[in-house]
Coordinates of C-alpha atoms in Angstrom, one line a residue:
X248 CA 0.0 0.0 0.0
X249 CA 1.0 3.6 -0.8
X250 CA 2.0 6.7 1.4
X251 CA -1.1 8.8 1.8
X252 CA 1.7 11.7 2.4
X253 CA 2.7 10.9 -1.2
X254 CA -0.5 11.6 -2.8
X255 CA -0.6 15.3 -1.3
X256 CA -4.2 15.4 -3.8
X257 CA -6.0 13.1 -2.0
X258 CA -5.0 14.3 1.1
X259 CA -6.5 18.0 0.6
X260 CA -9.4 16.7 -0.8
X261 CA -10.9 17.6 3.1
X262 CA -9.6 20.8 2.9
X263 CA -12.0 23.5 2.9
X264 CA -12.8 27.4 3.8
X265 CA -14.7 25.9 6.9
X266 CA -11.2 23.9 7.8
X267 CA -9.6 26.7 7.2
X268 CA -11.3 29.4 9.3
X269 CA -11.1 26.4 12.3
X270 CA -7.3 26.1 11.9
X271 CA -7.2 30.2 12.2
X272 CA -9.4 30.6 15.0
X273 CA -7.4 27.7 16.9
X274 CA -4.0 29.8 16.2
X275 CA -5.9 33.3 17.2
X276 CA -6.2 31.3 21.2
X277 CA -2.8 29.9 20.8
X278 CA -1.1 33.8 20.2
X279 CA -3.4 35.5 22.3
X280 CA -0.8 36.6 25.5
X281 CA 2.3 35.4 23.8
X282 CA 5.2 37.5 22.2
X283 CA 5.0 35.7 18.9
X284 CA 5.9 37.2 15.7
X285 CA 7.9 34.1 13.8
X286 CA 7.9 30.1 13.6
X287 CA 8.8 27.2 12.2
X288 CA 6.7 24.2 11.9
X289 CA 9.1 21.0 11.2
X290 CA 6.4 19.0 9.9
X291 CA 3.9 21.7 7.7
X292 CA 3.0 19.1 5.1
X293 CA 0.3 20.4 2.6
X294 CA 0.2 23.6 5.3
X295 CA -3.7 23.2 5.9
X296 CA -2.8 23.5 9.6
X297 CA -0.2 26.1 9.5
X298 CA -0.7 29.1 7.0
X299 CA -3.7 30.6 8.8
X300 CA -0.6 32.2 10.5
X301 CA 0.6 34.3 7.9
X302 CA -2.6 35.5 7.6
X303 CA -2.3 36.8 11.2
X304 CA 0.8 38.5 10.7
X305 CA 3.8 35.7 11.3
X306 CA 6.8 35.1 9.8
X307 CA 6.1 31.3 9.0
X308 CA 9.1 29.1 8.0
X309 CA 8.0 25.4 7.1
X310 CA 10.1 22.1 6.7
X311 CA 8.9 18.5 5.9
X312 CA 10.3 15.4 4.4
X313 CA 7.8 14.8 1.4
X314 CA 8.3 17.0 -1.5
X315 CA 4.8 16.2 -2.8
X316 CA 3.3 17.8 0.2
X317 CA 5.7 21.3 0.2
X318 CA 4.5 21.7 -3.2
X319 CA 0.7 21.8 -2.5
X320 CA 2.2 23.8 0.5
X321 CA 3.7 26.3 -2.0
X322 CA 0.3 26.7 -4.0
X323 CA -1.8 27.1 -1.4
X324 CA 0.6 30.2 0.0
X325 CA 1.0 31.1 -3.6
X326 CA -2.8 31.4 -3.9
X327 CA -3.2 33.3 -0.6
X328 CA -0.1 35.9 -1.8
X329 CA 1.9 34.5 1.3
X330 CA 5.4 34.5 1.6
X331 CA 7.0 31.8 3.1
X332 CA 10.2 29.9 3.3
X333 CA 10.2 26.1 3.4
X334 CA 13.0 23.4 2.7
X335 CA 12.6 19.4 2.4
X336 CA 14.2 17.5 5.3
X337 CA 13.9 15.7 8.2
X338 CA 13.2 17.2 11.7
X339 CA 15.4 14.8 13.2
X340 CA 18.0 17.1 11.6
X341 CA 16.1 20.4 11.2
X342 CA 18.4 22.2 13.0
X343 CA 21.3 21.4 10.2
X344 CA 18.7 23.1 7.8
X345 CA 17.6 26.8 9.2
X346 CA 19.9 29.6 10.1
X347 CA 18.7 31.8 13.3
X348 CA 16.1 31.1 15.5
X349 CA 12.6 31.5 15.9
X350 CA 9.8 32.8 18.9
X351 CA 8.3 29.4 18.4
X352 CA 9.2 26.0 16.9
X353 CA 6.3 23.6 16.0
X354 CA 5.2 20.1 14.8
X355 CA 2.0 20.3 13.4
X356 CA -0.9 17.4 13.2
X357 CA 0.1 13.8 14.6
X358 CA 3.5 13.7 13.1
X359 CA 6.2 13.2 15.7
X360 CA 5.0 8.9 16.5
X361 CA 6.1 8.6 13.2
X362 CA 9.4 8.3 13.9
X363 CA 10.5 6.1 17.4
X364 CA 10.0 7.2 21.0
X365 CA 14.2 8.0 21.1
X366 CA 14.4 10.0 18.1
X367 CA 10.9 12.1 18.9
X368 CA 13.1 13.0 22.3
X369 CA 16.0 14.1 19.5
X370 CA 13.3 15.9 17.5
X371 CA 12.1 17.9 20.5
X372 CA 16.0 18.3 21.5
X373 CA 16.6 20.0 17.5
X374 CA 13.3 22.1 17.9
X375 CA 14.8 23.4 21.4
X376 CA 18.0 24.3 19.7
X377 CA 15.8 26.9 17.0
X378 CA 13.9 28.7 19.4
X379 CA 14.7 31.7 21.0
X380 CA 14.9 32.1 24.7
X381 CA 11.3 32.7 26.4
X382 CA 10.4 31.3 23.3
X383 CA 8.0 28.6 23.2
X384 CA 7.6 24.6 22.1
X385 CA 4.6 23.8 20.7
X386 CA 2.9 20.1 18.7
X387 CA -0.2 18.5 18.3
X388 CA -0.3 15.1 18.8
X389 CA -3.4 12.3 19.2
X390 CA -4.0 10.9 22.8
X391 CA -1.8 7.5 22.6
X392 CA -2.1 7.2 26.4
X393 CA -6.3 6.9 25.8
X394 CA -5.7 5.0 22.2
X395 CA -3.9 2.8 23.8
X396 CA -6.3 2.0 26.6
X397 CA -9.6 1.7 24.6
X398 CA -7.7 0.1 21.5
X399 CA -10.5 1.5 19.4
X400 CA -10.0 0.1 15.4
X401 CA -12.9 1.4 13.3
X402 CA -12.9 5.5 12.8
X403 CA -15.7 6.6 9.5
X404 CA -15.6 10.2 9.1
X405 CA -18.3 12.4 7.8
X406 CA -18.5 12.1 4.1
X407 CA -17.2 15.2 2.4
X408 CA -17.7 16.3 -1.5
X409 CA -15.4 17.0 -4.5
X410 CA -16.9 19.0 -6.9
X411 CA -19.8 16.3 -7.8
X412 CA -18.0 13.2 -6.2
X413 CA -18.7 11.7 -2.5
X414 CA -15.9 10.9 -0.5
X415 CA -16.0 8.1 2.2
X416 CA -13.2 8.2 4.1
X417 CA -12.4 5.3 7.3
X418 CA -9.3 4.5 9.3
X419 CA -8.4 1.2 10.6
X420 CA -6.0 0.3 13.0
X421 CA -4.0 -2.1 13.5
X422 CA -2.2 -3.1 16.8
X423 CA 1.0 -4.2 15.8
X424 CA 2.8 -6.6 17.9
X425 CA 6.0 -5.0 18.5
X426 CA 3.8 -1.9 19.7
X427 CA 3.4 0.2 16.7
X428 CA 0.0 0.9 15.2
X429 CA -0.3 0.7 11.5
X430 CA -3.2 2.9 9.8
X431 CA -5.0 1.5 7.2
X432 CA -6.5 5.1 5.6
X433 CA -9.4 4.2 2.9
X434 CA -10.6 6.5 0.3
X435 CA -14.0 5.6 -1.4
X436 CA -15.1 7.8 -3.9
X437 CA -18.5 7.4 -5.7
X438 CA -20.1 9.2 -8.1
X439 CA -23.8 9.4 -9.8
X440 CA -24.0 6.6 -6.3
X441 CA -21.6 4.1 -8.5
X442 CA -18.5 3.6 -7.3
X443 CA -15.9 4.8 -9.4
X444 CA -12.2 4.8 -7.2
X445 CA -11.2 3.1 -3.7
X446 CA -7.5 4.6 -2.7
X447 CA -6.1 2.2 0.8
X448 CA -2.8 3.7 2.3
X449 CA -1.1 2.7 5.6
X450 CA 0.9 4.8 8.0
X451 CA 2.7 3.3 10.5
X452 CA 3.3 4.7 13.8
X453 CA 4.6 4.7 17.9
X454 CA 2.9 5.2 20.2
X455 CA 4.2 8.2 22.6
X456 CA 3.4 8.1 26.3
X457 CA 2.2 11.9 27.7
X458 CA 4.6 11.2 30.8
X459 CA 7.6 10.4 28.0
X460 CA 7.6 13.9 26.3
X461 CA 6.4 16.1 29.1
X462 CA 9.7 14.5 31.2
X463 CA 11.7 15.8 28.2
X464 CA 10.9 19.0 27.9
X465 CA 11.0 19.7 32.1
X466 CA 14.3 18.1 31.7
X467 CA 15.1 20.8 29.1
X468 CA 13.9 23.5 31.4
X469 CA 11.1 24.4 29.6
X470 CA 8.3 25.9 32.4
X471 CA 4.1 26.8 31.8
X472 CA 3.6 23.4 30.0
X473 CA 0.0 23.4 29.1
X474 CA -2.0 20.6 27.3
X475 CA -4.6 22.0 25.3
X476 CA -7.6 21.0 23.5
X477 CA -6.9 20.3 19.7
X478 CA -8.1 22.6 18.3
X479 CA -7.9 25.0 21.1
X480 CA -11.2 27.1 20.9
X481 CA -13.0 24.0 21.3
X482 CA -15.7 23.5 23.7
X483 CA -14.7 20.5 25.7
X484 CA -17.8 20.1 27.7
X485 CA -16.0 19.9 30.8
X486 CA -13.9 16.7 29.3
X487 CA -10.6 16.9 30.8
X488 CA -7.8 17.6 28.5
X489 CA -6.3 13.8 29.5
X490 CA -9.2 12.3 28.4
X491 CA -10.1 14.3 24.4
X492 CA -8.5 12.1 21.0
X493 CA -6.2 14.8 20.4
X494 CA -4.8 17.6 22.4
X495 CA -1.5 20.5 21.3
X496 CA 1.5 20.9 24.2
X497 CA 2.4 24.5 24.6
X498 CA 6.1 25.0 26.8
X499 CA 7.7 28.5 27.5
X500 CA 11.5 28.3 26.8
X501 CA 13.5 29.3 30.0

């Protein structure tokens, strides 16, 4: 099976205004009562998540290690008259690849589990080395600690549209048995209700313990480590942060 992160078309195909206006709104909470005017985000992908922050005035840098993905990234800024710099690599290295630093480094979406617990605690290591001091640490990352508890394998989402085209889109999980989870990602795509496409990809992943990163960065010296709802505006309905699918880490560089 293919790399969904390969087929940066597909992957958009969710992308909307609606999406959009969420990711900005989520990003408006995140600034309010910080000093940030630049960051990077070592995993931007397509940008769906990230370039609401140009539009609020940042200096946005991006980095990720499929060149598919930095070119819809490119468009999309393109289209939206944003100027941005981005470079292919990995952010187990990122630090080898940007000069300066930055009021914030970020990983956007659930991308750090996608390399092993030991080189996520490298990754966060090379993000600490970019940010300024008082500057600030900041990823988005599903709830492993609750996934792996319930062990949950069927997720359907919503269907969505393109153009005249229905899009069924489900997640399976698998639960490896060396740890990992592998996610089987299925496109269904019908049309005049005939089927016409089915695209299956499979990302593999581990698992990150909450008490595994947040020992990191206090043993970094990072201070005001909050866990936030993902996205951050959202109403929570008194749901601990502990217990929601996804939550962001914000940390205040000493």
């Amino acid at each position: 099976m293919g790399k969904l992160y390969d087929r940066a078309e597909i992957y958009d195909l969710i992308e909307s205004e609606d999406r959009y206006k969420v990711f900005k709104t989520h990003w408006e909470h995140i600034l309010s009562g910080r000093d940030l005017r630049s960051l990077l985000d070592v995993s931007i992908g397509s940008g769906s998540a990230t370039l609401p922050l140009a539009e609020l005035g940042m200096r946005l840098s991006g980095s990720d290690l499929s060149e598919n993905m930095l070119a819809n990234c490119r468009k999309k800024a393109e289209a939206r008259g944003f100027d941005i710099e981005l470079k292919c690599c990995d952010f187990r290295n990122v630090a080898d690849n940007f000069d300066g630093i930055f009021d914030c480094v970020a990983s956007t979406g659930n991308s750090l589990p996608y390399v092993s617990n030991e080189d996520v605690l490298k990754t966060l290591e090379q993000m600490d080395s970019l940010i300024k001091p008082g500057g600030y640490l900041y990823f988005e990352i599903r709830n492993w600690d609750k996934i792996l508890t319930d062990r949950k394998r069927f997720f359907p989402y919503a269907p969505f549209f393109d153009g005249d085209t229905r899009v069924n889109l489900t997640q399976i999980w698998d639960y490896n048995s060396d740890g990992t989870i592998t996610f089987n990602i299925m496109y269904l795509f019908e049309k005049d209700q005939r089927y016409v496409q089915m695209e299956v990809f499979e990302e593999h992943y581990f698992p990150i313990k909450r008490d595994l990163f947040l020992g990191k960065l206090k043993a970094m010296g990072y201070s005001d480590i909050q866990l936030l709802p993902y996205p951050s505006h959202v109403d929570t309905k008194g749901t601990p942060v502990e217990d929601l699918p996804w939550y962001c880490v914000v940390a205040q560089k000493p």
